[in-house]
Short mmCIF file of C-alpha atoms and ligand atoms in Angstrom, two decimals:
data_model
loop_
_atom_site.label_atom_id
_atom_site.label_comp_id
_atom_site.label_asym_id
_atom_site.label_seq_id
_atom_site.Cartn_x
_atom_site.Cartn_y
_atom_site.Cartn_z
CA MET A 285 -58.95 25.34 -7.63
CA SER A 286 -55.33 25.81 -9.65
CA ARG A 287 -54.32 22.61 -11.43
CA GLU A 288 -51.80 22.49 -8.94
CA GLU A 289 -53.66 22.40 -5.63
CA HIS A 290 -55.50 19.98 -7.21
CA ALA A 291 -52.57 17.87 -7.99
CA VAL A 292 -51.38 18.19 -4.42
CA ARG A 293 -55.33 17.57 -2.74
CA ARG A 294 -54.92 14.27 -5.06
CA ALA A 295 -51.67 13.33 -3.49
CA ARG A 296 -52.74 14.46 0.02
CA SER A 297 -55.76 11.86 0.02
CA GLY A 298 -53.96 9.43 -1.76
CA PHE A 299 -51.10 9.26 1.33
CA ARG A 300 -54.00 9.80 3.99
CA SER A 301 -55.68 6.69 2.54
CA GLY A 302 -52.54 4.79 3.71
CA ARG A 303 -51.86 3.19 0.52
CA SER A 304 -48.70 4.62 -0.41
CA ARG A 305 -47.40 2.37 2.94
CA PRO A 306 -47.41 -1.36 2.62
CA LEU A 307 -43.61 -2.31 1.82
CA GLU A 308 -45.38 -4.56 -1.02
CA HIS A 309 -47.05 -1.49 -2.70
CA ARG A 310 -43.56 0.80 -2.73
CA ARG A 311 -41.93 -2.50 -3.95
CA GLN A 312 -44.47 -2.48 -7.18
CA GLN A 313 -44.77 0.99 -8.28
CA LEU A 314 -40.22 0.91 -7.92
CA GLU A 315 -40.74 -1.89 -10.43
CA ALA A 316 -43.46 -0.09 -12.44
CA LEU A 317 -40.86 3.25 -12.01
CA LEU A 318 -38.22 0.29 -13.39
CA ARG A 319 -40.46 -0.92 -16.35
CA PHE A 320 -41.19 2.58 -17.36
CA ILE A 321 -37.12 3.36 -18.31
CA SER A 322 -36.62 0.03 -19.82
CA GLU A 323 -39.61 0.27 -21.96
CA ARG A 324 -39.70 4.11 -22.99
CA ARG A 325 -35.73 4.02 -23.44
CA SER A 326 -36.30 5.41 -26.64
CA ASP A 327 -38.57 8.24 -25.34
CA ILE A 328 -35.81 9.23 -22.90
CA ALA A 329 -33.36 9.43 -24.62
CA ASP A 330 -34.78 11.17 -27.60
CA SER A 331 -36.10 13.91 -25.28
CA ALA A 332 -32.53 14.51 -23.89
CA ARG A 333 -31.65 15.06 -27.62
CA ARG A 334 -33.93 17.41 -28.32
CA ASP A 335 -33.33 19.15 -24.87
CA LEU A 336 -29.60 19.05 -24.64
CA GLY A 337 -28.23 17.33 -27.89
CA LYS A 338 -27.45 14.00 -25.88
CA SER A 339 -26.12 11.08 -27.36
CA GLN A 340 -28.24 7.79 -26.48
CA ASN A 341 -25.66 6.32 -24.66
CA GLY A 342 -24.80 9.34 -23.37
CA VAL A 343 -28.28 9.33 -21.80
CA GLU A 344 -27.65 5.76 -20.98
CA LEU A 345 -24.88 5.83 -19.10
CA PHE A 346 -25.50 9.36 -17.02
CA GLU A 347 -29.15 9.19 -16.60
CA VAL A 348 -30.43 5.66 -17.16
CA VAL A 349 -27.78 3.31 -15.37
CA VAL A 350 -28.28 5.86 -12.31
CA LEU A 351 -31.75 5.44 -12.32
CA GLU A 352 -31.31 1.98 -13.21
CA VAL A 353 -28.83 0.94 -10.02
CA GLU A 354 -30.76 3.07 -7.63
CA ILE A 355 -34.10 1.70 -7.99
CA LYS A 356 -33.27 -1.84 -7.85
CA LEU A 357 -31.05 -1.10 -4.63
CA ALA A 358 -33.96 0.16 -3.47
CA VAL A 359 -36.57 -2.48 -4.36
CA GLU A 360 -33.57 -5.23 -2.80
CA LYS A 361 -32.93 -2.77 0.68
CA LEU A 362 -36.34 -1.78 1.16
CA ALA A 363 -37.19 -4.21 3.64
CA GLU A 364 -33.91 -3.54 5.70
CA TRP A 365 -34.17 0.06 5.07
CA ALA A 366 -37.76 0.28 6.39
CA ALA A 367 -37.35 -2.12 9.72
CA PRO A 368 -37.52 -1.25 13.41
CA ARG A 369 -34.16 -0.25 13.74
CA PRO A 370 -32.40 -1.46 17.09
CA VAL A 371 -30.97 0.95 19.47
CA GLU A 372 -27.95 0.00 22.32
CA LYS A 373 -30.29 0.26 25.65
CA THR A 374 -29.17 1.89 28.68
CA LEU A 375 -29.16 0.67 32.19
CA LEU A 376 -33.11 2.09 32.64
CA THR A 377 -34.32 0.52 29.30
CA LEU A 378 -32.69 -2.83 29.63
CA SER A 379 -35.74 -4.59 29.45
CA ASP A 380 -38.16 -1.97 27.14
CA GLU A 381 -37.92 -2.47 23.16
CA ILE A 382 -35.96 0.36 22.22
CA TYR A 383 -35.82 1.01 18.21
CA VAL A 384 -35.85 3.81 16.06
CA GLN A 385 -38.67 3.51 13.30
CA PRO A 386 -38.69 5.05 10.00
CA GLU A 387 -42.14 6.47 9.10
CA PRO A 388 -43.45 8.29 5.72
CA LEU A 389 -43.42 12.06 5.83
CA GLY A 390 -46.48 12.52 3.98
CA VAL A 391 -46.70 14.31 0.59
CA VAL A 392 -43.18 15.31 -1.00
CA LEU A 393 -42.68 18.12 -3.66
CA ILE A 394 -39.98 17.49 -5.73
CA ILE A 395 -38.42 20.08 -7.92
CA GLY A 396 -36.12 19.00 -10.87
CA ALA A 397 -33.35 20.90 -12.83
CA TRP A 398 -33.23 20.73 -16.44
CA ASN A 399 -28.97 19.21 -16.60
CA TYR A 400 -29.92 15.92 -16.45
CA PRO A 401 -33.94 16.29 -16.66
CA TRP A 402 -34.26 12.50 -15.73
CA ALA A 403 -31.48 11.59 -13.24
CA VAL A 404 -32.31 14.76 -10.98
CA THR A 405 -35.89 14.29 -10.99
CA LEU A 406 -36.55 10.69 -10.44
CA LEU A 407 -33.92 10.03 -8.27
CA PRO A 408 -35.37 11.65 -5.45
CA LEU A 409 -38.86 9.84 -6.41
CA VAL A 410 -37.20 6.63 -6.09
CA GLY A 411 -36.16 7.60 -2.35
CA ALA A 412 -40.12 8.97 -1.88
CA ILE A 413 -41.68 5.98 -3.30
CA ALA A 414 -39.54 3.76 -1.04
CA ALA A 415 -39.90 6.06 2.29
CA GLY A 416 -43.84 5.43 2.04
CA ASN A 417 -44.47 8.83 0.73
CA ALA A 418 -46.84 10.52 -1.76
CA ALA A 419 -44.68 12.91 -4.48
CA VAL A 420 -45.44 15.83 -6.67
CA VAL A 421 -43.40 15.99 -8.95
CA LYS A 422 -41.89 18.95 -10.80
CA PRO A 423 -39.49 19.04 -13.74
CA SER A 424 -37.77 21.65 -15.13
CA GLU A 425 -39.55 23.45 -18.03
CA VAL A 426 -36.46 24.38 -19.42
CA SER A 427 -35.97 20.78 -20.86
CA CYS A 428 -39.76 21.12 -22.22
CA HIS A 429 -38.87 17.46 -24.29
CA SER A 430 -38.04 15.66 -21.04
CA ALA A 431 -40.86 17.29 -18.95
CA ARG A 432 -43.66 16.44 -21.68
CA VAL A 433 -42.60 13.17 -21.84
CA MET A 434 -42.48 12.70 -18.23
CA GLU A 435 -45.82 14.42 -18.22
CA GLU A 436 -47.55 12.05 -20.70
CA LEU A 437 -45.98 8.67 -19.84
CA LEU A 438 -45.14 8.46 -16.09
CA PRO A 439 -48.85 8.54 -15.15
CA LEU A 440 -49.61 5.29 -17.52
CA TYR A 441 -46.85 3.53 -15.32
CA LEU A 442 -47.47 5.07 -11.57
CA ASP A 443 -50.26 5.66 -9.08
CA GLN A 444 -51.68 8.56 -10.50
CA ASP A 445 -53.05 10.30 -7.58
CA LEU A 446 -49.96 9.41 -5.33
CA TYR A 447 -47.01 10.58 -7.88
CA PRO A 448 -48.62 13.11 -9.72
CA VAL A 449 -46.24 15.41 -12.44
CA VAL A 450 -47.05 18.85 -12.48
CA THR A 451 -45.23 20.95 -15.58
CA GLY A 452 -44.57 24.29 -15.49
CA GLY A 453 -42.68 27.01 -15.33
CA MET A 454 -41.87 30.35 -12.34
CA SER A 455 -45.55 30.68 -11.81
CA GLU A 456 -46.30 27.37 -11.29
CA THR A 457 -43.71 26.36 -9.06
CA GLN A 458 -44.64 29.62 -7.13
CA GLU A 459 -48.22 28.06 -6.90
CA LEU A 460 -47.01 24.86 -5.74
CA LEU A 461 -44.92 26.68 -3.31
CA LYS A 462 -48.26 28.13 -1.52
CA GLN A 463 -49.35 24.51 -1.18
CA ARG A 464 -48.65 22.63 2.15
CA PHE A 465 -45.80 19.64 1.95
CA ASP A 466 -44.49 17.36 4.56
CA HIS A 467 -40.99 18.05 2.85
CA ILE A 468 -39.37 20.19 -0.69
CA PHE A 469 -36.76 18.08 -2.18
CA PHE A 470 -35.23 21.46 -4.79
CA THR A 471 -32.66 20.72 -7.52
CA GLY A 472 -31.43 23.81 -9.00
CA GLY A 473 -29.40 27.11 -8.40
CA SER A 474 -29.06 28.89 -5.03
CA ALA A 475 -31.31 32.06 -6.02
CA VAL A 476 -34.23 30.09 -6.59
CA GLY A 477 -33.36 27.23 -3.56
CA ARG A 478 -33.71 31.16 -1.49
CA VAL A 479 -37.14 31.33 -2.49
CA VAL A 480 -38.14 27.83 -2.41
CA MET A 481 -36.74 27.89 1.57
CA GLU A 482 -38.53 30.75 2.48
CA ALA A 483 -41.92 29.47 1.05
CA ALA A 484 -41.39 26.56 2.91
CA ALA A 485 -40.57 28.42 6.44
CA ARG A 486 -44.01 29.32 5.98
CA HIS A 487 -45.87 25.98 6.64
CA LEU A 488 -42.52 24.83 8.62
CA THR A 489 -41.54 22.40 6.01
CA PRO A 490 -38.03 20.75 5.88
CA VAL A 491 -36.50 21.34 2.38
CA THR A 492 -33.44 19.42 1.26
CA LEU A 493 -31.22 22.00 -1.38
CA GLU A 494 -29.40 20.28 -3.97
CA LEU A 495 -27.43 23.14 -5.39
CA GLY A 496 -24.39 24.09 -7.34
CA GLY A 497 -21.18 26.37 -6.91
CA LYS A 498 -18.16 26.71 -8.22
CA SER A 499 -16.10 23.50 -7.49
CA PRO A 500 -12.41 23.85 -7.85
CA ALA A 501 -9.83 20.84 -8.81
CA TYR A 502 -6.63 21.71 -7.48
CA ILE A 503 -3.35 19.66 -9.52
CA ASP A 504 -0.13 19.38 -7.38
CA LYS A 505 3.07 19.48 -9.30
CA ASN A 506 4.07 15.73 -8.55
CA CYS A 507 1.63 14.17 -9.90
CA ASN A 508 0.79 12.27 -13.28
CA VAL A 509 -0.75 15.80 -14.64
CA ALA A 510 -1.28 13.51 -18.17
CA VAL A 511 -3.75 11.50 -16.00
CA ALA A 512 -5.03 14.36 -13.96
CA CYS A 513 -5.91 16.86 -16.93
CA ARG A 514 -7.69 13.83 -18.51
CA ARG A 515 -9.65 12.83 -15.70
CA ILE A 516 -10.58 16.92 -15.52
CA ALA A 517 -11.27 17.23 -18.97
CA TRP A 518 -13.85 14.08 -19.07
CA GLY A 519 -15.18 15.77 -15.70
CA LYS A 520 -15.73 19.21 -17.30
CA PHE A 521 -16.69 18.81 -20.60
CA VAL A 522 -19.40 16.03 -20.60
CA ASN A 523 -22.92 17.57 -20.98
CA CYS A 524 -21.03 20.36 -22.04
CA GLY A 525 -20.13 21.27 -18.88
CA GLN A 526 -23.46 21.30 -17.42
CA THR A 527 -23.24 19.34 -14.76
CA CYS A 528 -23.06 20.34 -10.94
CA ILE A 529 -20.19 18.81 -9.88
CA ALA A 530 -18.42 19.08 -13.50
CA PRO A 531 -14.77 20.66 -12.11
CA ASP A 532 -15.77 24.33 -12.39
CA TYR A 533 -12.20 26.05 -12.42
CA ILE A 534 -8.38 24.57 -11.69
CA LEU A 535 -5.98 25.38 -9.62
CA CYS A 536 -2.57 24.42 -10.01
CA GLU A 537 1.21 26.32 -9.92
CA ALA A 538 2.39 28.50 -12.48
CA SER A 539 5.45 26.22 -13.37
CA ILE A 540 2.96 23.63 -14.90
CA GLN A 541 0.13 25.17 -16.38
CA ASP A 542 1.76 24.58 -19.96
CA ARG A 543 1.33 21.10 -19.39
CA VAL A 544 -1.68 21.29 -18.19
CA LEU A 545 -3.19 22.96 -20.92
CA GLU A 546 -1.23 20.53 -23.45
CA GLU A 547 -2.47 17.56 -21.76
CA LEU A 548 -6.33 19.14 -21.26
CA ARG A 549 -6.08 20.01 -25.39
CA ARG A 550 -4.91 16.24 -26.29
CA SER A 551 -7.45 14.56 -24.33
CA ILE A 552 -10.20 16.84 -25.51
CA LYS A 553 -9.35 15.98 -28.85
CA ASP A 554 -9.21 11.76 -27.98
CA PHE A 555 -12.31 12.42 -26.54
CA TYR A 556 -14.27 15.08 -29.18
CA THR A 557 -12.19 14.72 -32.08
CA ASP A 558 -10.56 18.33 -33.97
CA ASP A 559 -14.15 19.27 -34.41
CA PRO A 560 -16.35 18.76 -31.52
CA LYS A 561 -19.34 20.31 -33.21
CA THR A 562 -19.80 17.24 -35.51
CA CYS A 563 -18.87 14.83 -32.24
CA GLU A 564 -22.10 12.59 -31.39
CA ASP A 565 -20.80 12.61 -27.70
CA TYR A 566 -20.37 16.29 -27.56
CA GLY A 567 -23.69 18.07 -27.20
CA ARG A 568 -25.06 21.65 -26.98
CA ILE A 569 -26.00 24.66 -24.77
CA ILE A 570 -29.45 23.78 -23.04
CA ASN A 571 -31.04 27.72 -24.90
CA ARG A 572 -29.62 30.98 -26.14
CA ARG A 573 -30.01 32.39 -22.86
CA HIS A 574 -27.67 30.57 -21.28
CA PHE A 575 -25.48 30.30 -24.27
CA ASN A 576 -25.03 33.91 -24.23
CA ARG A 577 -24.57 34.08 -20.03
CA ILE A 578 -21.77 31.73 -20.61
CA LEU A 579 -19.98 33.09 -23.87
CA ALA A 580 -19.64 36.94 -21.93
CA LEU A 581 -17.72 34.95 -19.21
CA MET A 582 -15.09 33.78 -22.05
CA GLY A 583 -13.40 36.95 -21.97
CA GLY A 584 -12.36 36.27 -17.88
CA GLY A 585 -8.78 35.20 -19.66
CA THR A 586 -7.05 34.16 -22.49
CA VAL A 587 -8.45 31.34 -24.82
CA ALA A 588 -5.74 28.86 -24.62
CA VAL A 589 -7.97 26.05 -26.35
CA GLY A 590 -11.02 26.39 -27.82
CA GLY A 591 -13.32 29.50 -28.00
CA GLU A 592 -15.67 28.48 -31.29
CA ALA A 593 -19.47 29.13 -31.15
CA ASP A 594 -21.91 28.65 -32.75
CA GLU A 595 -25.21 30.59 -31.57
CA SER A 596 -27.53 29.26 -34.08
CA GLN A 597 -26.75 25.49 -32.77
CA CYS A 598 -25.99 26.38 -28.66
CA TYR A 599 -22.63 25.48 -29.51
CA ILE A 600 -19.57 26.77 -27.47
CA ALA A 601 -16.72 24.62 -28.17
CA PRO A 602 -14.72 23.01 -25.29
CA THR A 603 -12.40 25.72 -24.06
CA VAL A 604 -9.76 26.46 -21.54
CA LEU A 605 -8.46 29.84 -20.29
CA LYS A 606 -5.23 30.66 -19.09
CA ASP A 607 -4.11 33.72 -16.96
CA VAL A 608 -7.11 34.14 -15.57
CA SER A 609 -7.54 36.17 -12.00
CA GLY A 610 -9.03 35.15 -9.07
CA ASP A 611 -11.39 38.47 -9.50
CA SER A 612 -12.70 38.03 -13.12
CA ASP A 613 -16.21 37.83 -13.83
CA VAL A 614 -15.76 34.22 -14.61
CA MET A 615 -14.67 33.45 -11.26
CA LYS A 616 -17.44 34.77 -9.95
CA GLU A 617 -20.46 33.01 -10.74
CA GLU A 618 -20.94 28.69 -11.34
CA ILE A 619 -19.85 28.47 -15.10
CA PHE A 620 -22.14 25.98 -15.86
CA GLY A 621 -21.08 25.51 -19.12
CA PRO A 622 -18.19 24.37 -21.29
CA LEU A 623 -15.36 27.04 -19.82
CA LEU A 624 -12.31 25.72 -17.84
CA PRO A 625 -10.03 28.66 -15.95
CA VAL A 626 -7.04 27.98 -15.19
CA VAL A 627 -6.12 29.26 -12.16
CA SER A 628 -2.13 30.08 -10.71
CA VAL A 629 -1.39 29.63 -7.01
CA ALA A 630 1.95 29.43 -5.66
CA GLY A 631 1.24 25.75 -4.17
CA VAL A 632 -1.35 23.68 -1.93
CA ASP A 633 -1.24 26.76 1.20
CA GLU A 634 -2.26 29.15 -1.56
CA ALA A 635 -5.06 26.70 -3.53
CA ILE A 636 -6.61 26.12 0.15
CA ARG A 637 -6.52 29.76 0.96
CA PHE A 638 -8.25 30.79 -1.98
CA VAL A 639 -10.82 27.77 -1.65
CA ASN A 640 -11.89 28.72 1.86
CA GLU A 641 -12.30 32.80 1.06
CA ARG A 642 -14.79 31.78 -1.70
CA GLU A 643 -18.32 29.77 -0.96
CA LYS A 644 -17.83 26.12 0.14
CA PRO A 645 -18.40 23.90 -2.84
CA LEU A 646 -20.33 20.77 -3.78
CA VAL A 647 -16.99 19.34 -4.17
CA ILE A 648 -13.67 19.71 -3.75
CA TYR A 649 -11.13 17.65 -6.39
CA VAL A 650 -7.48 16.93 -5.78
CA PHE A 651 -5.43 15.49 -7.87
CA SER A 652 -2.00 14.07 -6.47
CA ASN A 653 -0.08 10.99 -5.65
CA ASP A 654 0.75 12.28 -1.87
CA GLY A 655 -1.64 10.97 0.33
CA LYS A 656 -0.32 13.68 3.13
CA LEU A 657 -1.67 16.49 0.96
CA ILE A 658 -4.52 15.01 0.00
CA ARG A 659 -5.58 14.74 3.90
CA ARG A 660 -4.29 17.95 4.11
CA VAL A 661 -7.08 19.27 2.05
CA LYS A 662 -9.38 17.30 3.48
CA ALA A 663 -8.75 18.67 6.93
CA GLU A 664 -8.36 22.51 6.01
CA THR A 665 -11.67 22.34 3.37
CA SER A 666 -14.85 21.80 3.58
CA SER A 667 -17.40 21.13 0.62
CA GLY A 668 -20.26 18.81 -0.15
CA SER A 669 -17.85 15.42 -0.81
CA LEU A 670 -13.88 15.61 -1.39
CA LEU A 671 -12.36 13.48 -4.38
CA ALA A 672 -8.86 12.74 -4.74
CA ASN A 673 -7.55 11.37 -8.10
CA ASP A 674 -10.52 11.56 -9.87
CA CYS A 675 -14.17 13.81 -11.02
CA LEU A 676 -17.67 12.89 -10.57
CA ILE A 677 -17.78 9.69 -10.35
CA HIS A 678 -18.76 9.43 -6.16
CA PHE A 679 -22.31 10.35 -7.70
CA SER A 680 -22.07 7.10 -8.87
CA ILE A 681 -21.53 5.16 -5.50
CA PRO A 682 -25.46 5.22 -3.57
CA ALA A 683 -23.54 4.50 -0.19
CA LEU A 684 -22.14 7.75 -0.32
CA PRO A 685 -24.04 10.84 1.11
CA PHE A 686 -24.81 13.05 -2.26
CA GLY A 687 -25.07 16.96 -1.68
CA GLY A 688 -24.02 20.41 -0.27
CA VAL A 689 -22.96 22.47 2.43
CA GLY A 690 -23.49 26.09 3.19
CA ASN A 691 -23.99 27.93 -0.03
CA SER A 692 -23.96 24.60 -2.21
CA GLY A 693 -26.93 23.31 -0.41
CA MET A 694 -28.51 21.06 2.67
CA GLY A 695 -29.05 17.23 3.40
CA CYS A 696 -28.09 14.78 1.19
CA TYR A 697 -29.01 11.98 -0.99
CA ARG A 698 -28.77 9.07 -3.37
CA GLY A 699 -29.74 5.05 -1.70
CA ARG A 700 -30.26 4.50 2.22
CA HIS A 701 -29.46 8.41 2.17
CA THR A 702 -32.25 9.33 0.23
CA PHE A 703 -34.66 7.03 2.20
CA ASP A 704 -33.71 8.59 5.63
CA ARG A 705 -33.92 12.23 4.35
CA LEU A 706 -37.65 11.63 3.07
CA SER A 707 -38.61 9.59 6.62
CA HIS A 708 -39.01 10.76 9.99
CA LEU A 709 -36.57 8.88 11.57
CA ARG A 710 -39.33 8.21 15.12
CA GLY A 711 -38.03 7.02 18.29
CA CYS A 712 -39.50 4.74 20.09
CA LEU A 713 -39.61 3.07 23.50
CA ILE A 714 -41.87 0.69 24.69
CA ARG A 715 -42.28 0.10 28.15
CA ARG A 716 -43.64 -2.15 30.65
CA LEU A 717 -45.58 -1.58 33.52
CA GLN A 718 -43.43 -3.37 36.03
CA MET A 719 -39.81 -2.46 37.64
CA GLU A 720 -41.84 0.64 39.13
CA ALA A 721 -39.20 0.45 41.96
CA VAL A 722 -36.64 1.42 39.73
CA ASN A 723 -38.58 4.64 39.13
CA SER A 724 -38.62 5.89 42.59
CA LEU A 725 -34.87 7.17 41.83
CA ARG A 726 -36.90 9.89 39.58
CA TYR A 727 -40.00 10.71 41.48
CA PRO A 728 -40.50 13.13 43.73
CA PRO A 729 -39.11 14.00 46.47
CA HIS A 730 -36.10 14.30 44.55
CA THR A 731 -33.44 13.95 47.52
CA THR A 732 -29.83 14.63 47.01
CA GLY A 733 -29.18 11.18 47.33
CA LYS A 734 -31.58 10.04 44.57
CA VAL A 735 -29.40 12.62 42.37
CA SER A 736 -26.38 11.00 42.81
CA TRP A 737 -27.74 7.68 42.60
CA THR A 738 -29.10 8.46 39.26
CA ARG A 739 -25.83 10.42 38.11
CA ARG A 740 -23.42 7.60 39.23
CA PHE A 741 -25.82 4.90 37.27
CA LEU A 742 -26.19 7.33 34.12
CA LEU A 743 -22.31 7.94 33.85
CA LEU A 744 -21.35 4.09 34.58
CA GLN A 745 -23.70 3.22 31.27
CA VAL A 746 -21.46 5.90 29.56
CA LYS A 747 -17.87 4.29 30.71
CA GLN A 748 -19.19 0.91 30.03
CA GLY A 749 -21.16 1.69 26.56
CA GLY A 750 -19.79 -1.56 25.26
CA LEU A 751 -21.13 -3.43 28.57
CA ARG A 752 -22.86 -7.05 27.72
CA ARG A 753 -26.46 -7.55 28.19
CA ALA A 754 -25.59 -9.97 31.07
CA ALA A 755 -23.42 -7.82 32.94
CA LEU A 756 -26.16 -4.96 32.52
CA LEU A 757 -29.03 -7.19 33.37
CA VAL A 758 -26.99 -7.73 37.05
CA ALA A 759 -26.08 -4.50 36.93
CA MET A 760 -30.07 -3.67 36.98
CA LEU A 761 -31.32 -5.83 39.48
CA SER A 762 -28.15 -4.50 41.93
CA LEU A 763 -29.86 -1.06 40.97
CA ALA A 764 -33.52 -2.54 41.37
CA ALA A 765 -32.49 -4.10 44.87
CA PHE A 766 -30.80 -1.20 46.11
CA VAL A 767 -33.64 1.43 45.37
CA THR A 768 -36.44 -0.75 46.94
CA GLN A 769 -34.22 -1.07 50.28
CA ARG A 770 -32.82 2.57 49.85
CA PHE A 771 -35.70 4.57 48.90
CA LEU A 772 -38.76 2.81 48.83
CA ARG A 773 -38.72 0.78 52.22
CA ARG A 774 -38.28 3.64 54.08
CA GLY A 775 -41.89 4.35 53.67
P1 LIG B 865 -32.87 26.58 -11.47
O1 LIG B 865 -33.08 27.16 -10.32
O2 LIG B 865 -33.11 27.84 -12.17
O3 LIG B 865 -34.50 25.95 -11.81
C1 LIG B 865 -34.72 24.49 -10.82
C2 LIG B 865 -36.24 24.74 -10.43
O4 LIG B 865 -36.73 25.96 -10.24
C3 LIG B 865 -36.67 24.43 -11.89
O5 LIG B 865 -37.74 23.35 -11.61
C4 LIG B 865 -37.44 25.60 -12.11
O6 LIG B 865 -39.09 25.38 -12.80
C5 LIG B 865 -37.91 26.46 -10.73
N1 LIG B 865 -38.34 27.76 -10.67
C6 LIG B 865 -37.03 28.37 -11.23
N2 LIG B 865 -37.27 29.54 -11.14
C7 LIG B 865 -38.01 29.83 -9.79
C8 LIG B 865 -38.80 31.03 -9.45
N3 LIG B 865 -38.55 32.38 -9.19
N4 LIG B 865 -39.33 30.12 -8.54
C9 LIG B 865 -39.92 29.04 -8.05
N5 LIG B 865 -39.41 28.24 -8.81
C10 LIG B 865 -38.67 28.61 -9.50
O7 LIG B 865 -31.39 25.85 -11.91
P2 LIG B 865 -31.58 25.21 -12.96
O8 LIG B 865 -31.17 26.16 -13.74
O9 LIG B 865 -32.80 24.42 -13.67
O10 LIG B 865 -30.28 24.10 -12.81
C11 LIG B 865 -28.79 24.75 -12.82
C12 LIG B 865 -28.67 24.51 -11.21
O11 LIG B 865 -28.70 23.91 -10.86
C13 LIG B 865 -27.16 25.04 -11.10
O12 LIG B 865 -26.76 25.52 -10.01
C14 LIG B 865 -26.55 23.36 -10.78
O13 LIG B 865 -25.46 23.59 -10.51
C15 LIG B 865 -28.10 22.94 -9.93
N6 LIG B 865 -27.96 21.60 -9.88
C16 LIG B 865 -27.76 21.16 -8.55
C17 LIG B 865 -27.63 19.47 -8.67
C18 LIG B 865 -27.32 18.81 -7.27
O14 LIG B 865 -27.91 17.54 -7.30
N7 LIG B 865 -26.90 19.23 -6.18
C19 LIG B 865 -27.83 18.78 -10.04
C20 LIG B 865 -28.47 19.30 -11.24
C21 LIG B 865 -27.97 20.71 -11.26
#
C-alpha cells in the first residue's frame, strides 16, 4: 500500500470512529492549530524566508495573522455555525420541525499552492476541522521548506490520524487523487485544476477550485491617480507579484498613462527604496523555472520602471511595462510575478469590453471617485470578487466569500463560507403522525378539487411569505377543517 493510500485510510478510519464530530473535539483541535502557529512562529517565518525570501514581518502580516483570525473566528462561532438552522415554515409544515443541519462530509483532500504556503494550505484546514471532517493536507512541493516544516511539526499538535500531512509533487498528488475523498479543496493553477476535477469525477467527489488568472485594475482618469497607483503598487509587488489576487495589469486612458507611470515609480521607490534587491520587504521569485518564465514575458512591452534581474538570486525588480498591446504574450497568461503592464483604452466602455473578451478574473479592481462608474463596472462584468479603490484587502474579511468564477475557480471559502463549503447542508423535516386529515389533499384519488385547493394554499403561502405564526395557525386549522369536511366525510 502506498504512503498516500495509507494516509487516506487512516483519515477515513479516524473519521468513521466519529471522533472528529463532537464540537469539543473540533474546538480542541483548532486551539491546537493556534498553539502550533504561535509556538512555531520562527519555524514558519524561517521556512517562508527560505522558500520565497519573505521577511519575518511579511509572513506575520500576510499569512500568520490571517490564520490566527480565521482560527479564532471558527472557535468563537463554532456552536452557531454547527447548530440547526431553522427555515421558514409553510402552511403544510406548520406543526413540524424544519431546519437545515450542517453535517461533516467525511475526508477532505486539501492541495496547497506555494505562493503563501502557510495561508493557502491551512486556511481550508481550519474550515475542514470546524466542520467536523478529517483532512489529508498536501502542501506544495515547490515551497519545499514550508512543506517540510508542516510535515514534521503539525503532527506534534494535531490528531495524526485525522489530519495527516502528505508531502510530494505531481506523482504523489496523482496517487492521492486515485483515492476516494468526500471533497477536494484545491488551490493552484487552472491547468492542474482540470486534472484534479477529472480525477474527482471518477468518484463523483465535489471540488473547490481556488485558481488564478488575470485580474485587471481600471484607473478612471477622474480619480486620485497618486493614491490609486500607491494601492496598486502595494497589491502588485507584495510577495514579488506572486499573489493570486495581485492586479495583473492596468487599464487606463492614454492621457493619464504618464502620470500613472510616474506615480507607480514613486510608490515603488517609497516602498522598496532605490534598490529593491537589498530591501528586506522585497522577496524573490520562487525558482529558476518561474524566473525564466517571467523574464520572457518582459519583452511584451517597453520597460518604464525597473527591469533589472539577477538569476543567481531569482531576483526580478518591480517592473512596469508601457505601450503593451492587448495581444502580446504578457497579456495571454497570468503573470504571477513583478511585471505590471499598462494597457491604454479609450475609456470605461473599452475597459469593460477588454475584460469581457477574456476569461472571468478572480478580482476586478476599479479606481474612481464616481460611484456610477463603479456600479457600471460591477453590473457589466463578472469576476470572483470586485474591489473598488483598493487592492487585496477583501481577502482579509472572512465575511466575504473568497473564490473565483469560470476560469478563475469554483466555490468560495473563508470563515463561515469554508464551514458551509465543507459541510453537507442537510435538509431535515421532523413530522408527527397526527394531522392526517391534511394529507388527504395529496392522497389518491387526485381529484381536480384537491389540485385546485392545494394550488390555492401553496400560492397563498408564497404571497403571504411573511405571515405571522398565529395567522398561519388559523389558516392551517381552517385548512384541516375544510379538508376533513370536504374530502374525508364524503367517504
Ligand atoms: P500548481 O497548479 O502548479 O500546483 C498546485 C498544487 O498541485 C501543488 O500542490 C502541486 O503539487 C500539485 N500539482 C502540480 N501538478 C500536478 C499534476 N499534474 N497533477 C496533480 N497535482 C499536481 O499551482 P502553483 O504553481 O502551486 O500555484 C500558482 C497558481 O495558484 C497561480 O495560478 C495562482 O493564481 C493560484 N493561486 C490561487 C489562489 C486562490 O486562492 N485562488 C491562491 C494561491 C495561488
